[in-house]
GROMACS .gro file of C-alpha atoms in nm:
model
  153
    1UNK     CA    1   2.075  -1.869   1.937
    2UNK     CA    2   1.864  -1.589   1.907
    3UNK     CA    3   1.505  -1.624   1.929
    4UNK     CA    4   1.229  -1.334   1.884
    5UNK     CA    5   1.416  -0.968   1.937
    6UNK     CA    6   1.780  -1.037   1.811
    7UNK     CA    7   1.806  -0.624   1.777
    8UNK     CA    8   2.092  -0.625   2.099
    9UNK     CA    9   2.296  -0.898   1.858
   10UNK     CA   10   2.288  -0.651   1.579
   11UNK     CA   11   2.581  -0.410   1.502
   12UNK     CA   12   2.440  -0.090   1.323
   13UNK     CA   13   2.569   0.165   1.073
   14UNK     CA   14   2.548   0.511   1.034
   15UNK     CA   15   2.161   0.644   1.062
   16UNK     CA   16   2.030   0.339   1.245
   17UNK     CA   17   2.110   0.402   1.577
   18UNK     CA   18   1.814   0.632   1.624
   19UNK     CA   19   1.642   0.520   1.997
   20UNK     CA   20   1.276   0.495   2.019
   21UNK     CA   21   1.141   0.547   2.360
   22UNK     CA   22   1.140   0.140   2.419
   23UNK     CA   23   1.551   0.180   2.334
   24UNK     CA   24   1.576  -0.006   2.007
   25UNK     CA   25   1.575   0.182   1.673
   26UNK     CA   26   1.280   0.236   1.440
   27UNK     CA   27   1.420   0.010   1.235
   28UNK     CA   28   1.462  -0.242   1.501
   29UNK     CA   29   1.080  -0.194   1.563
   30UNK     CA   30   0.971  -0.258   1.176
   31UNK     CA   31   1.171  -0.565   1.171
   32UNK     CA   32   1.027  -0.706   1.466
   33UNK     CA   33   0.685  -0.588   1.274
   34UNK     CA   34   0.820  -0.792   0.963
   35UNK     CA   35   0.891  -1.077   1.165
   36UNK     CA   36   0.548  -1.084   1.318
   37UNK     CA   37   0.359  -1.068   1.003
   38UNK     CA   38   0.565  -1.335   0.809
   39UNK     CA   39   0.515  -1.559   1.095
   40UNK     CA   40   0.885  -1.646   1.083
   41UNK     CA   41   0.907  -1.858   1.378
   42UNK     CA   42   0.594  -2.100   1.334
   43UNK     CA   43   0.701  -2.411   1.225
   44UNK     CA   44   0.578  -2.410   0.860
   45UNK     CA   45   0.718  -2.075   0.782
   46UNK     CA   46   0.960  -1.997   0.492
   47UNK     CA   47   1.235  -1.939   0.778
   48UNK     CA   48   1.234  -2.226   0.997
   49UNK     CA   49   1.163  -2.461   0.710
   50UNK     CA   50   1.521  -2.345   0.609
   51UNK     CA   51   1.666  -2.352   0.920
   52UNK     CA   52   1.558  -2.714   0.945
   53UNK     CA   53   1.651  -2.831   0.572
   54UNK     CA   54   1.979  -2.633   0.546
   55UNK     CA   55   2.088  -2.476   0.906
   56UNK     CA   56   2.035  -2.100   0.732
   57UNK     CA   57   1.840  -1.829   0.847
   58UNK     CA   58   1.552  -1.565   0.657
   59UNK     CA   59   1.399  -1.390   0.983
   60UNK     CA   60   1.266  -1.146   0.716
   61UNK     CA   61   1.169  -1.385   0.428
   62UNK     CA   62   1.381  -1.180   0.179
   63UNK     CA   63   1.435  -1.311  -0.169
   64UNK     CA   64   1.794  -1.325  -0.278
   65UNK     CA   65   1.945  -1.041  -0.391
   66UNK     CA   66   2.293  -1.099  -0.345
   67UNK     CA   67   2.313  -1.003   0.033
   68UNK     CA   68   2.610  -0.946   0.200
   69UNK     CA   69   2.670  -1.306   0.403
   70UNK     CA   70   2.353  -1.474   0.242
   71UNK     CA   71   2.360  -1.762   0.088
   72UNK     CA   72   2.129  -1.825  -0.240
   73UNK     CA   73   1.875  -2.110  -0.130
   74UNK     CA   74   1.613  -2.238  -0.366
   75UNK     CA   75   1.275  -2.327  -0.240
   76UNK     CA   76   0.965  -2.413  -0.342
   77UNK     CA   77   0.929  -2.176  -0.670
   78UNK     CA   78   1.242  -1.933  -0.599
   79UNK     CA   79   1.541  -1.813  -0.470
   80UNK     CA   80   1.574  -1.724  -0.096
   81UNK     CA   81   1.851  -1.526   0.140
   82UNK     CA   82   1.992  -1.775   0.381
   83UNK     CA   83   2.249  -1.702   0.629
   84UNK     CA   84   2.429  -1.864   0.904
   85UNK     CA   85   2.273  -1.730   1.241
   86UNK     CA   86   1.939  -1.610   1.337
   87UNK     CA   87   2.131  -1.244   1.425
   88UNK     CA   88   2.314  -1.224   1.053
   89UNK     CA   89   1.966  -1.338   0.930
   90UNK     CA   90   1.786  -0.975   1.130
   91UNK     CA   91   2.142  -0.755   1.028
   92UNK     CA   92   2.018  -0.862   0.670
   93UNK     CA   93   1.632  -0.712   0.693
   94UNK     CA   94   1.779  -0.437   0.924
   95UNK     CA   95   2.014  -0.345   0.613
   96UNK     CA   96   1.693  -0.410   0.347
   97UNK     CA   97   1.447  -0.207   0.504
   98UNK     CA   98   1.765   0.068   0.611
   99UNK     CA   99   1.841   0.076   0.235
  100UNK     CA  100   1.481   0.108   0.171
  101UNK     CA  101   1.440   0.404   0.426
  102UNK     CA  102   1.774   0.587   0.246
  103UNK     CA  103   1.583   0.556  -0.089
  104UNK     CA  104   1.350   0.771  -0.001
  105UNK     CA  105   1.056   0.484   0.035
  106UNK     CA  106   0.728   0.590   0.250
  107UNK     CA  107   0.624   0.305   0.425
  108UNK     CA  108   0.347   0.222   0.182
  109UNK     CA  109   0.572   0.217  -0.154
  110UNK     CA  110   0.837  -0.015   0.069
  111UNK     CA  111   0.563  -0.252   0.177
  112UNK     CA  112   0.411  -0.204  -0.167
  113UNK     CA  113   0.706  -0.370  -0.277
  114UNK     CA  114   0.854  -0.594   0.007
  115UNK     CA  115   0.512  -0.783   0.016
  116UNK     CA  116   0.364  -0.705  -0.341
  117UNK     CA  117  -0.001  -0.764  -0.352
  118UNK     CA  118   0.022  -1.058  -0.588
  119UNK     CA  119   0.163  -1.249  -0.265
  120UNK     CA  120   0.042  -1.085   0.028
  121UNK     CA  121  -0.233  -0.927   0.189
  122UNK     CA  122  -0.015  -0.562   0.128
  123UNK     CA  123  -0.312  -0.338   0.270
  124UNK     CA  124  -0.278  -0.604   0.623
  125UNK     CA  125   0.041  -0.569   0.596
  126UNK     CA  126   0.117  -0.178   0.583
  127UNK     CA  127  -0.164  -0.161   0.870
  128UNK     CA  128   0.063  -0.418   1.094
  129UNK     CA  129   0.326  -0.170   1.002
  130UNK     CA  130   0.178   0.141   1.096
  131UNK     CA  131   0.019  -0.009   1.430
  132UNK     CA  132   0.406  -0.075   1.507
  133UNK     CA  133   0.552   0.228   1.424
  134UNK     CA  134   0.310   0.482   1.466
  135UNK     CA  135   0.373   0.663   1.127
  136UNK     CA  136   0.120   0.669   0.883
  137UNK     CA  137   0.188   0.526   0.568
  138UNK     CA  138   0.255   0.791   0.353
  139UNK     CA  139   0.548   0.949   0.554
  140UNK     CA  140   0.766   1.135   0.325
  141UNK     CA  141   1.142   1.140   0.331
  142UNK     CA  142   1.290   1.476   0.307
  143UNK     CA  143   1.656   1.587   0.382
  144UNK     CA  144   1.571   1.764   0.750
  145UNK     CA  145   1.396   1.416   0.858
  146UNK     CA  146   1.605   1.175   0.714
  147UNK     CA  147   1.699   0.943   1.056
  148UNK     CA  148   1.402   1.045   1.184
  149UNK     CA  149   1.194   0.872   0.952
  150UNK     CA  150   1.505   0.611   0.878
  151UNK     CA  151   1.382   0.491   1.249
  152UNK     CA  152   1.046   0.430   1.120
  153UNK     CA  153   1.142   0.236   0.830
   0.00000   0.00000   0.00000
């Protein structure tokens, strides 16, 4: 079981294997940033309510969406990821917020929409980002920087 940084459980893809001076990827370091601010681990959290009603896994809190290995779990008022492990449930936000970096999102219009303001505190939330990553929120994506800001992302 794999509790708090799962990133060394992780097998990565093309474009996320950028190293940040600590040795995990940027993406590695926004999902830890993720984790933090959904407060995954504490005992009433979205996450380990699952983990203790059904045995799955949502590190990230992600809404299904049809993810590849998730399983749709309904509760409270909607539809939740759930997978297997604690590592399959961090490969699942690492591919999210990867897919979200190849889109072209800055980190504002991906936390914009990963925790809309109509649920979370989205201003806290970008700032938790941006403390983590060190980019400020409105860094663009452009074809010369594309891993480069895919590790911040």
């Amino acid at each position: 079981m794999c509790v708090g940084v799962c990133a060394s459980k992780v097998r990565r893809g093309p474009g996320m294997a950028n190293q940040t001076a600590s040795g995990g990827s940027g993406i590695d370091t926004v999902a830890q940033a993720v984790i933090q601010m959904e407060g995954s681990m504490l005992p009433n959290s979205v996450n380990m309510s699952m983990v203790r009603k059904y045995g799955l896994w949502n590190v990230g809190h992600l809404i299904w969406a049809n993810q590849i290995g998730a399983q749709k779990v309904w509760m409270g008022d909607r539809n939740w990821a759930g997978w297997p492990s604690q590592p399959e449930a961090y490969a699942g936000l690492v591919r999210d917020l990867g897919a979200k970096a190849r889109a072209g999102y800055t980190i504002r219009q991906a936390f914009e929409k990963y925790a809309p303001p109509s649920e979370n505190n989205t201003e806290a939330y970008i700032a938790h980002i941006i403390q983590a990553t060190g980019y400020p929120d409105s860094t663009p994506r452009s074809e010369e920087h594309t891993s480069e800001l895919q590790s911040h992302l």
